[in-house]
Tab-separated table of C-alpha atoms in Angstrom:
chain	number	residue	atom	x	y	z
R	21	MET	CA	12.776	-16.999	-35.385
R	22	THR	CA	16.559	-17.276	-35.064
R	23	ASN	CA	18.231	-17.868	-38.414
R	24	PRO	CA	21.730	-16.281	-38.547
R	25	GLU	CA	22.363	-17.610	-42.057
R	26	LEU	CA	19.294	-15.787	-43.363
R	27	ALA	CA	20.422	-12.625	-41.542
R	28	LEU	CA	23.758	-12.755	-43.365
R	29	VAL	CA	21.895	-13.262	-46.651
R	30	GLN	CA	19.850	-10.160	-45.739
R	31	LEU	CA	23.021	-8.108	-45.165
R	32	GLY	CA	24.672	-9.383	-48.358
R	33	SER	CA	21.540	-8.687	-50.412
R	34	PHE	CA	21.396	-5.133	-49.074
R	35	ILE	CA	25.044	-4.440	-50.021
R	36	LEU	CA	24.472	-5.883	-53.512
R	37	VAL	CA	21.316	-3.833	-54.114
R	38	ILE	CA	22.837	-0.498	-53.028
R	39	LEU	CA	25.876	-1.136	-55.242
R	40	LEU	CA	23.394	-1.419	-58.123
R	41	GLY	CA	22.319	2.151	-57.340
R	42	PHE	CA	18.951	1.784	-55.635
R	43	PRO	CA	17.954	4.454	-53.059
R	44	ILE	CA	19.387	3.361	-49.729
R	45	ALA	CA	16.556	4.418	-47.400
R	46	PHE	CA	13.869	2.593	-49.382
R	47	THR	CA	16.163	-0.389	-49.969
R	48	LEU	CA	16.581	-0.697	-46.194
R	49	MET	CA	12.827	-0.585	-45.648
R	50	ALA	CA	12.137	-3.057	-48.462
R	51	MET	CA	14.777	-5.504	-47.234
R	52	GLY	CA	13.580	-5.152	-43.649
R	53	VAL	CA	9.938	-5.810	-44.581
R	54	PHE	CA	10.789	-8.653	-46.982
R	55	PHE	CA	12.979	-10.622	-44.583
R	56	GLY	CA	10.919	-9.541	-41.581
R	57	PHE	CA	7.754	-10.926	-43.157
R	58	TYR	CA	9.405	-14.341	-43.232
R	59	ALA	CA	10.918	-13.965	-39.767
R	60	TYR	CA	7.607	-12.966	-38.118
R	61	TYR	CA	5.332	-15.166	-40.227
R	62	GLN	CA	2.869	-17.399	-38.399
R	63	PRO	CA	0.761	-20.007	-40.213
R	64	GLY	CA	-2.831	-18.984	-40.806
R	65	GLN	CA	-2.420	-15.249	-40.211
R	66	ASP	CA	-3.685	-12.632	-42.659
R	67	PHE	CA	-1.115	-10.853	-44.815
R	68	PHE	CA	-1.275	-7.496	-43.034
R	69	ASP	CA	-1.401	-9.102	-39.595
R	70	ASN	CA	2.311	-9.860	-39.858
R	71	ARG	CA	4.180	-8.055	-37.063
R	72	VAL	CA	6.724	-6.594	-39.476
R	73	PHE	CA	4.165	-3.968	-40.559
R	74	TYR	CA	3.593	-3.010	-36.926
R	75	LEU	CA	7.388	-2.769	-36.524
R	76	LEU	CA	7.649	-0.462	-39.556
R	77	SER	CA	4.842	1.843	-38.384
R	78	GLN	CA	6.202	1.998	-34.816
R	79	ASN	CA	9.711	2.833	-36.056
R	80	THR	CA	8.290	5.571	-38.282
R	81	PHE	CA	6.351	7.084	-35.376
R	82	SER	CA	9.371	6.856	-33.034
R	83	ILE	CA	11.642	8.654	-35.516
R	84	MET	CA	9.154	11.413	-36.255
R	85	THR	CA	8.703	12.116	-32.527
R	86	ASN	CA	12.386	11.870	-31.560
R	87	ASP	CA	13.301	15.059	-29.667
R	88	VAL	CA	17.008	14.727	-30.493
R	89	LEU	CA	16.358	14.778	-34.235
R	90	THR	CA	14.319	17.990	-33.975
R	91	ALA	CA	17.589	19.921	-34.121
R	92	VAL	CA	18.476	18.489	-37.558
R	93	PRO	CA	16.043	20.533	-39.727
R	94	LEU	CA	16.673	23.651	-37.625
R	95	PHE	CA	20.462	23.495	-38.036
R	96	LEU	CA	20.010	22.666	-41.719
R	97	PHE	CA	17.774	25.701	-42.187
R	98	MET	CA	20.310	27.860	-40.358
R	99	GLY	CA	23.015	26.638	-42.728
R	100	TYR	CA	21.016	27.122	-45.900
R	101	MET	CA	20.019	30.647	-44.885
R	102	ILE	CA	23.614	31.608	-44.039
R	103	GLU	CA	24.693	30.156	-47.357
R	104	ARG	CA	22.332	32.614	-49.053
R	105	SER	CA	23.283	35.667	-46.989
R	106	ASN	CA	26.100	36.758	-49.333
R	107	ILE	CA	28.577	36.768	-46.452
R	108	LEU	CA	31.175	34.408	-47.937
R	109	GLU	CA	32.884	36.844	-50.301
R	110	ARG	CA	33.193	39.527	-47.599
R	111	LEU	CA	34.511	36.947	-45.124
R	112	PHE	CA	37.169	35.593	-47.462
R	113	ARG	CA	38.335	39.023	-48.565
R	114	SER	CA	38.597	40.385	-45.017
R	115	LEU	CA	40.539	37.330	-43.775
R	116	GLN	CA	42.813	37.412	-46.806
R	117	VAL	CA	43.794	41.014	-46.081
R	118	ALA	CA	44.069	40.450	-42.326
R	119	LEU	CA	46.402	37.451	-42.808
R	120	ARG	CA	48.471	39.027	-45.579
R	121	ALA	CA	51.765	38.733	-43.640
R	122	ILE	CA	51.497	34.936	-43.345
R	123	PRO	CA	53.061	32.690	-46.037
R	124	GLY	CA	50.297	31.347	-48.241
R	125	ALA	CA	47.933	33.978	-46.894
R	126	MET	CA	45.209	33.339	-49.459
R	127	ALA	CA	45.215	29.580	-48.800
R	128	VAL	CA	45.172	30.127	-45.033
R	129	ALA	CA	42.310	32.612	-45.419
R	130	ALA	CA	40.452	30.065	-47.537
R	131	LEU	CA	40.918	27.390	-44.851
R	132	VAL	CA	39.748	29.686	-42.051
R	133	THR	CA	36.769	30.770	-44.156
R	134	CYS	CA	35.951	27.143	-44.943
R	135	ALA	CA	36.185	26.175	-41.262
R	136	LEU	CA	33.953	29.016	-40.096
R	137	PHE	CA	31.476	28.669	-42.937
R	138	ALA	CA	31.425	24.862	-42.677
R	139	THR	CA	30.742	25.224	-38.958
R	140	ALA	CA	27.770	27.427	-39.724
R	141	THR	CA	26.350	25.250	-42.503
R	142	GLY	CA	27.590	21.695	-41.940
R	143	ILE	CA	26.767	20.996	-45.602
R	144	VAL	CA	29.940	19.808	-47.332
R	145	GLY	CA	28.751	20.131	-50.921
R	146	ALA	CA	27.561	23.703	-50.405
R	147	VAL	CA	30.798	24.867	-48.741
R	148	VAL	CA	33.101	23.223	-51.312
R	149	THR	CA	31.026	24.546	-54.202
R	150	LEU	CA	30.788	28.117	-52.919
R	151	MET	CA	34.463	28.285	-51.945
R	152	GLY	CA	35.344	26.650	-55.239
R	153	LEU	CA	33.568	29.443	-57.072
R	154	LEU	CA	35.034	32.204	-54.931
R	155	ALA	CA	38.479	31.310	-53.572
R	156	PHE	CA	39.710	28.632	-55.978
R	157	PRO	CA	39.809	30.845	-59.110
R	158	ALA	CA	41.343	33.672	-57.046
R	159	MET	CA	44.167	31.410	-55.851
R	160	LEU	CA	44.838	30.094	-59.350
R	161	LYS	CA	44.864	33.650	-60.724
R	162	ALA	CA	47.397	34.629	-58.038
R	163	GLY	CA	49.709	31.834	-59.201
R	164	TYR	CA	49.024	29.340	-56.418
R	165	ASP	CA	49.834	25.694	-57.066
R	166	GLN	CA	46.807	23.798	-58.401
R	167	ARG	CA	47.242	20.841	-56.055
R	168	LEU	CA	47.652	22.992	-52.960
R	169	SER	CA	44.669	25.148	-53.879
R	170	SER	CA	42.366	22.217	-54.606
R	171	GLY	CA	43.400	20.399	-51.419
R	172	VAL	CA	42.686	23.494	-49.331
R	173	ILE	CA	39.141	23.859	-50.702
R	174	ALA	CA	38.263	20.151	-50.581
R	175	ALA	CA	39.662	19.536	-47.080
R	176	GLY	CA	38.414	22.797	-45.584
R	177	GLY	CA	34.889	22.202	-46.856
R	178	THR	CA	34.572	18.863	-45.024
R	179	LEU	CA	35.232	20.287	-41.546
R	180	GLY	CA	31.537	21.006	-41.024
R	181	ILE	CA	30.696	17.358	-40.299
R	182	LEU	CA	33.149	17.405	-37.375
R	183	ILE	CA	33.138	20.877	-35.801
R	184	PRO	CA	29.893	21.638	-33.872
R	185	PRO	CA	27.114	22.337	-34.481
R	186	SER	CA	27.544	19.202	-36.621
R	187	ILE	CA	24.526	17.365	-38.023
R	188	MET	CA	26.590	14.174	-38.044
R	189	LEU	CA	27.113	14.313	-34.280
R	190	ILE	CA	23.353	14.703	-33.740
R	191	VAL	CA	22.713	11.628	-35.883
R	192	TYR	CA	25.424	9.665	-34.048
R	193	GLY	CA	23.957	10.736	-30.706
R	194	ALA	CA	20.501	9.519	-31.733
R	195	THR	CA	21.985	6.224	-32.953
R	196	SER	CA	24.233	5.522	-29.971
R	197	ALA	CA	22.203	7.166	-27.159
R	198	VAL	CA	25.193	9.379	-26.333
R	199	SER	CA	24.398	12.930	-25.197
R	200	VAL	CA	24.652	15.344	-28.120
R	201	VAL	CA	25.780	18.059	-25.720
R	202	ARG	CA	28.736	15.948	-24.550
R	203	LEU	CA	29.519	15.033	-28.170
R	204	TYR	CA	29.628	18.718	-29.097
R	205	ALA	CA	31.980	19.475	-26.218
R	206	ALA	CA	34.155	16.472	-27.080
R	207	ALA	CA	34.409	17.427	-30.766
R	208	MET	CA	35.497	21.036	-30.239
R	209	ILE	CA	39.214	20.475	-29.617
R	210	PRO	CA	39.671	17.621	-32.170
R	211	GLY	CA	37.854	19.711	-34.785
R	212	PHE	CA	40.029	22.777	-34.333
R	213	LEU	CA	43.083	20.514	-33.967
R	214	LEU	CA	42.433	19.167	-37.457
R	215	ALA	CA	41.836	22.661	-38.839
R	216	GLY	CA	45.077	23.777	-37.155
R	217	LEU	CA	46.969	20.864	-38.726
R	218	TYR	CA	45.659	21.923	-42.139
R	219	VAL	CA	46.821	25.521	-41.590
R	220	THR	CA	50.204	24.382	-40.228
R	221	TYR	CA	50.743	22.157	-43.250
R	222	VAL	CA	49.917	24.969	-45.679
R	223	ILE	CA	52.187	27.499	-43.966
R	224	THR	CA	55.045	24.978	-43.705
R	225	ARG	CA	54.797	24.033	-47.367
R	226	CYS	CA	54.745	27.687	-48.394
R	227	VAL	CA	57.772	28.485	-46.226
R	228	ILE	CA	59.730	25.566	-47.708
R	229	ASN	CA	58.638	26.320	-51.266
R	230	PRO	CA	57.424	29.935	-51.696
R	231	LYS	CA	56.671	29.270	-55.374
R	232	LEU	CA	53.596	27.310	-54.308
R	233	ALA	CA	51.938	30.499	-53.061
R	234	PRO	CA	53.370	33.746	-54.514
R	235	LYS	CA	52.769	36.887	-52.515
R	236	LEU	CA	50.050	39.156	-53.795
R	237	PRO	CA	50.926	42.540	-55.303
R	238	LYS	CA	51.333	45.211	-52.653
R	239	GLU	CA	48.484	47.313	-54.009
R	240	GLU	CA	46.052	44.453	-53.309
R	241	THR	CA	47.092	43.978	-49.689
R	242	ASP	CA	48.264	47.453	-48.688
R	243	VAL	CA	45.147	48.201	-46.679
R	244	PRO	CA	45.177	50.303	-43.481
R	245	TRP	CA	44.596	48.350	-40.289
R	246	MET	CA	41.559	50.447	-39.468
R	247	THR	CA	40.006	49.392	-42.767
R	248	VAL	CA	40.906	45.775	-42.059
R	249	ALA	CA	39.289	46.000	-38.629
R	250	LEU	CA	36.111	47.420	-40.165
R	251	MET	CA	36.069	44.655	-42.805
R	252	LEU	CA	36.395	41.995	-40.101
R	253	LEU	CA	33.742	43.708	-37.996
R	254	GLU	CA	31.369	43.644	-40.941
R	255	ALA	CA	32.021	40.108	-42.243
R	256	PHE	CA	33.699	37.968	-39.577
R	257	VAL	CA	32.218	39.134	-36.278
R	258	PRO	CA	28.458	38.708	-36.970
R	259	LEU	CA	28.838	35.105	-38.164
R	260	ALA	CA	31.288	34.254	-35.377
R	261	VAL	CA	28.951	35.739	-32.758
R	262	LEU	CA	25.994	33.741	-34.116
R	263	ILE	CA	27.944	30.478	-34.040
R	264	MET	CA	29.399	31.109	-30.592
R	265	ALA	CA	25.986	32.094	-29.233
R	266	VAL	CA	24.436	28.866	-30.496
R	267	LEU	CA	27.315	26.690	-29.266
R	268	GLY	CA	27.635	28.589	-26.001
R	269	ALA	CA	23.959	28.128	-25.205
R	270	ILE	CA	24.338	24.376	-25.781
R	271	LEU	CA	27.656	23.861	-23.988
R	272	PHE	CA	26.771	25.948	-20.932
R	273	GLY	CA	23.393	24.295	-20.537
R	274	LEU	CA	21.373	27.409	-21.295
R	275	ALA	CA	19.398	25.622	-24.019
R	276	THR	CA	18.965	22.184	-25.513
R	277	PRO	CA	20.421	21.589	-29.005
R	278	SER	CA	16.935	21.927	-30.493
R	279	GLU	CA	16.266	25.232	-28.713
R	280	ALA	CA	19.691	26.603	-29.668
R	281	ALA	CA	19.150	25.480	-33.258
R	282	ALA	CA	15.845	27.372	-33.345
R	283	VAL	CA	17.598	30.533	-32.159
R	284	GLY	CA	20.335	29.923	-34.735
R	285	ALA	CA	17.740	29.607	-37.497
R	286	LEU	CA	16.195	32.922	-36.460
R	287	GLY	CA	19.671	34.471	-36.243
R	288	ALA	CA	20.445	33.293	-39.787
R	289	ILE	CA	17.327	35.081	-41.069
R	290	VAL	CA	18.322	38.247	-39.210
R	291	LEU	CA	21.852	37.958	-40.640
R	292	ALA	CA	20.489	37.615	-44.172
R	293	MET	CA	18.333	40.708	-43.606
R	294	ALA	CA	21.304	42.653	-42.232
R	295	TYR	CA	23.301	41.886	-45.381
R	296	ARG	CA	20.275	42.771	-47.528
R	297	ALA	CA	20.192	39.265	-48.962
R	298	PHE	CA	16.831	38.140	-47.599
R	299	THR	CA	14.200	37.506	-50.254
R	300	TRP	CA	11.074	35.390	-50.406
R	301	THR	CA	12.649	33.226	-53.118
R	302	ARG	CA	15.737	32.490	-51.023
R	303	LEU	CA	13.582	31.678	-48.012
R	304	LYS	CA	11.551	29.207	-50.074
R	305	GLU	CA	14.755	27.627	-51.405
R	306	ALA	CA	16.127	27.215	-47.884
R	307	VAL	CA	12.868	25.679	-46.630
R	308	PHE	CA	12.698	23.296	-49.607
R	309	LEU	CA	16.315	22.137	-49.211
R	310	THR	CA	15.835	21.732	-45.456
R	311	ALA	CA	12.705	19.626	-45.936
R	312	ARG	CA	14.373	17.448	-48.570
R	313	THR	CA	17.506	16.768	-46.514
R	314	SER	CA	15.560	16.233	-43.280
R	315	ALA	CA	13.259	13.765	-45.009
R	316	MET	CA	16.283	11.854	-46.277
R	317	VAL	CA	17.716	11.582	-42.750
R	318	CYS	CA	14.374	10.562	-41.232
R	319	TRP	CA	13.642	7.858	-43.805
R	320	LEU	CA	17.186	6.559	-43.454
R	321	PHE	CA	16.515	6.148	-39.737
R	322	VAL	CA	13.177	4.422	-40.358
R	323	GLY	CA	14.733	2.026	-42.875
R	324	SER	CA	17.807	1.394	-40.743
R	325	TRP	CA	15.875	0.699	-37.534
R	326	THR	CA	13.512	-1.669	-39.380
R	327	PHE	CA	16.382	-3.436	-41.128
R	328	SER	CA	18.507	-3.739	-37.968
R	329	SER	CA	15.531	-4.932	-35.866
R	330	VAL	CA	14.875	-7.784	-38.267
R	331	PHE	CA	18.604	-8.465	-38.635
R	332	SER	CA	18.970	-8.706	-34.867
R	333	TYR	CA	15.799	-10.807	-34.498
R	334	LEU	CA	17.186	-13.317	-36.999
R	335	GLY	CA	20.405	-13.523	-34.963
R	336	GLY	CA	22.704	-11.641	-37.330
R	337	GLU	CA	23.915	-9.158	-34.728
R	338	GLY	CA	24.848	-11.955	-32.325
R	339	GLU	CA	26.605	-13.851	-35.104
R	340	ILE	CA	28.789	-10.858	-35.996
R	341	LYS	CA	29.479	-10.148	-32.328
R	342	ASN	CA	30.550	-13.749	-31.707
R	343	PHE	CA	32.728	-13.724	-34.810
R	344	VAL	CA	34.542	-10.550	-33.747
R	345	LEU	CA	34.958	-11.795	-30.175
R	346	SER	CA	36.396	-15.071	-31.473
R	347	MET	CA	39.235	-13.122	-33.085
R	348	ASN	CA	40.562	-12.310	-29.587
R	349	LEU	CA	41.276	-8.710	-30.493
R	350	THR	CA	42.799	-6.254	-28.065
R	351	PRO	CA	41.088	-2.854	-27.635
R	352	VAL	CA	43.752	-1.317	-29.894
R	353	THR	CA	43.320	-3.852	-32.700
R	354	PHE	CA	39.530	-3.602	-32.379
R	355	LEU	CA	39.710	0.167	-32.827
R	356	LEU	CA	42.089	-0.218	-35.766
R	357	LEU	CA	39.849	-2.822	-37.422
R	358	SER	CA	36.620	-0.877	-36.877
R	359	GLN	CA	38.104	2.395	-38.101
R	360	PHE	CA	39.603	0.652	-41.143
R	361	ILE	CA	36.191	-0.803	-42.016
R	362	ILE	CA	34.570	2.635	-41.662
R	363	PHE	CA	37.358	4.092	-43.815
R	364	LEU	CA	36.578	1.540	-46.552
R	365	LEU	CA	32.824	2.121	-46.246
R	366	GLY	CA	33.475	5.810	-46.900
R	367	TRP	CA	34.364	5.030	-50.494
R	368	PRO	CA	30.896	3.942	-51.733
R	369	LEU	CA	28.679	5.414	-48.960
R	370	GLU	CA	27.938	8.820	-47.463
R	371	TRP	CA	28.465	9.591	-43.774
R	372	SER	CA	24.753	9.444	-42.961
R	373	GLU	CA	24.449	5.888	-44.263
R	374	ILE	CA	27.579	4.758	-42.404
R	375	ILE	CA	26.408	6.259	-39.102
R	376	ILE	CA	22.837	4.998	-39.299
R	377	ILE	CA	23.413	1.565	-40.866
R	378	PHE	CA	26.865	0.244	-39.982
R	379	VAL	CA	27.934	1.992	-36.780
R	380	PRO	CA	25.173	0.213	-34.771
R	381	ILE	CA	26.909	-3.074	-35.634
R	382	PHE	CA	29.979	-1.933	-33.669
R	383	LEU	CA	28.155	-0.355	-30.715
R	384	PRO	CA	27.286	-3.627	-28.881
R	385	LEU	CA	30.977	-4.593	-29.021
R	386	LEU	CA	32.233	-1.455	-27.272
R	387	PRO	CA	31.595	-2.588	-23.656
R	388	HIS	CA	33.562	-5.803	-24.215
R	389	TYR	CA	36.624	-3.827	-25.337
R	390	ASN	CA	36.051	-1.104	-22.738
R	391	VAL	CA	35.693	1.581	-25.413
R	392	ASP	CA	33.676	4.681	-24.535
R	393	PRO	CA	30.952	5.388	-27.171
R	394	LEU	CA	31.776	9.109	-26.829
R	395	PHE	CA	35.432	8.517	-27.705
R	396	PHE	CA	34.438	6.089	-30.471
R	397	GLY	CA	32.098	8.683	-31.978
R	398	ILE	CA	34.803	11.354	-32.173
R	399	LEU	CA	37.174	8.896	-33.873
R	400	ILE	CA	34.427	8.136	-36.394
R	401	ALA	CA	33.785	11.843	-36.972
R	402	LEU	CA	37.482	12.324	-37.736
R	403	ASN	CA	37.591	9.197	-39.870
R	404	LEU	CA	34.629	10.271	-41.981
R	405	GLN	CA	36.613	13.290	-43.149
R	406	THR	CA	38.499	10.759	-45.278
R	407	SER	CA	35.329	9.633	-47.066
R	408	PHE	CA	35.204	13.021	-48.809
R	409	LEU	CA	38.912	13.060	-49.698
R	410	THR	CA	39.794	9.476	-50.684
R	411	PRO	CA	39.589	8.358	-54.342
R	412	PRO	CA	37.772	6.888	-56.148
R	413	MET	CA	34.643	8.279	-54.413
R	414	ALA	CA	36.079	11.507	-52.956
R	415	MET	CA	32.903	13.581	-53.142
R	416	ALA	CA	34.621	16.833	-52.140
R	417	ALA	CA	36.937	16.410	-55.131
R	418	TYR	CA	33.986	15.814	-57.459
R	419	TYR	CA	32.134	18.849	-56.071
R	420	LEU	CA	35.221	20.953	-56.782
R	421	LYS	CA	35.811	19.471	-60.222
R	422	GLY	CA	32.226	20.311	-61.152
R	423	ILE	CA	32.883	24.049	-60.849
R	424	ALA	CA	36.668	24.202	-61.437
R	425	PRO	CA	38.201	25.649	-64.628
R	426	PRO	CA	38.463	23.021	-67.407
R	427	HIS	CA	42.276	22.853	-67.283
R	428	VAL	CA	42.218	21.585	-63.671
R	429	GLN	CA	42.219	17.792	-63.903
R	430	LEU	CA	40.400	15.516	-61.449
R	431	TRP	CA	43.624	13.634	-60.705
R	432	THR	CA	45.275	16.943	-59.810
R	433	ILE	CA	42.528	17.545	-57.258
R	434	PHE	CA	42.974	14.008	-55.909
R	435	LYS	CA	46.711	14.582	-55.465
R	436	GLY	CA	45.972	17.835	-53.688
R	437	CYS	CA	43.754	15.956	-51.205
R	438	PHE	CA	46.390	13.353	-50.244
R	439	PRO	CA	48.454	15.543	-47.860
R	440	PHE	CA	45.294	16.666	-46.054
R	441	LEU	CA	44.226	13.038	-45.854
R	442	ALA	CA	47.494	12.377	-44.010
R	443	MET	CA	46.643	15.203	-41.592
R	444	VAL	CA	43.380	13.412	-40.736
R	445	PHE	CA	45.319	10.281	-39.781
R	446	VAL	CA	47.708	12.405	-37.711
R	447	ALA	CA	44.723	13.922	-35.865
R	448	MET	CA	43.271	10.447	-35.211
R	449	PHE	CA	46.644	9.294	-33.850
R	450	VAL	CA	46.885	12.330	-31.545
R	451	VAL	CA	43.332	11.746	-30.273
R	452	TYR	CA	44.088	8.097	-29.525
R	453	VAL	CA	47.419	8.760	-27.813
R	454	PHE	CA	46.068	11.744	-25.870
R	455	PRO	CA	42.400	10.943	-25.124
R	456	GLN	CA	42.122	14.043	-22.923
R	457	VAL	CA	41.852	15.941	-26.211
R	458	VAL	CA	38.353	14.436	-26.344
R	459	TYR	CA	37.489	14.303	-22.638
R	460	TRP	CA	38.820	17.595	-21.309
R	461	LEU	CA	35.959	19.888	-22.308
R	462	PRO	CA	33.106	17.456	-21.450
R	463	ASN	CA	34.680	16.787	-18.050
R	464	LEU	CA	35.236	20.485	-17.466
R	465	PHE	CA	31.621	21.401	-18.249
R	466	TYR	CA	29.712	18.355	-17.033
R	467	GLY	CA	32.039	16.297	-14.827
R	468	ASN	CA	33.199	12.734	-15.386
C-alpha cells in the first residue's frame, strides 16, 4: 500500500517518541510493526498472519547471521580487554617523557595516547573517562590551562570512531554495502590528518602563549634516553604492534575484518596477561560489556531495517527523494545540506543511531549527485566527531565533567572543545578539496 502521508506521520511519530526518552531500538521496532500492520493488512486475515511479523523475524535472522557484523563483538572485546590491561598510565608517562622537548608536551602526549588508545578500543566514553582520570588532573596540577586540557581529552577520546579498526565504519559498511576493508583504508589518512591537526593546534597555541602549558620541572623530565627507550618499549610498542598487526592483516588481505578482530581479541588477552592485569573478574566484565553493546547494535539494526522497510513500502523514501531532487541541488550543495543535517542530528542522537536510521535516507540519492558512498562515509565519520564535542549534547564533555575536579565548570569544558571542533571542519574541507586523501590508500592496495 502506497501512502506517503502515512510514512511521514511514521517518521514524525518516531522523532517525537525518541525525544520523550524511549529506547530507540525498541521504538523503531514498535513503530515499524504498528505502521507495517496497517500497511500489510488484508481483510479477513488472522492477526499473526500479517506479513509485518514475517518481515520482523526475517530481519532479525538476517542481522544475526550477517558476516560483516561478526567483527563488532570481537573488536569490542579487544577494546574492553585492552582498557583493563593497565597499559594507559605507562603509555602516557612514557610519551610524556619522550616528547618533553615539544611545547605543551603533556597535552601532546595526552593526544597521542588518546589516539592510540582510542584506536585500540573505539569506545569514546571509556577513553575520555580513563584519560580524564589519568592525564587531566596531571595537566591541571602542572598548571595547564583548563580549557586547553579539557579540549585535548574530549577531542582525543573521540578519534576511535574514525581511525580503524573503527566499529562505526563496520556499521556504515553493513548499512551501505561498502567494503569495510576499503573503508578502513580510506579512513587511515583522514583519521591521522585530524589527529595531526589537533597536535598542530596545541603546539601552535603553546608556542604563541607558553603560559597555557608551563614546562615541567627538570627533575620530572630529566630521564636518560636509554630509560625513555625502555619505557616506550614496554608501554608503546606492544599496543602499537597489536594494532598494526590487526590493521595490516585487514589492509593487505591476509584476513577478513572478522578474522583479524578474532586475532586482536586473543592478542588483547595476551597483552593483559603480559602486564599482569588478567583476572577472571576483568574477563567477565569485558564479556558482559561486549554482549551488552553488541546486543544494542544488533537490535538497532533489526529495528531500523523493519522501520525503513515499512517506511519505503508506504512510499516515504520516494517522497523524500523526490523532494530533495526538486530542490535542484548541485553535488556540492547536496553534500553541504546532508552533512549539516547529520551535524544537527548529532546533538540529540548517538553515532550508531544516525548511521543505522538516517544515513540510509541519503544513500539512494548518492548516484543522482554522483557521490561515491565510500567518500560520503568518510565525510560522515569526520562529521560525527562533532556530535561528541558540540553543546548542548556534547557527550565527551559530559563524560569528562563526570570525573573532573569540582572547580572545572561544564562551560569551561565546552569552550575547550570549540577550537578542536573547528579542526574537524578544517579536516572535512581538506578531504573535500583533496579527495585523494580518501582514495589514495584504497586505490594503492585494491585498485580503482
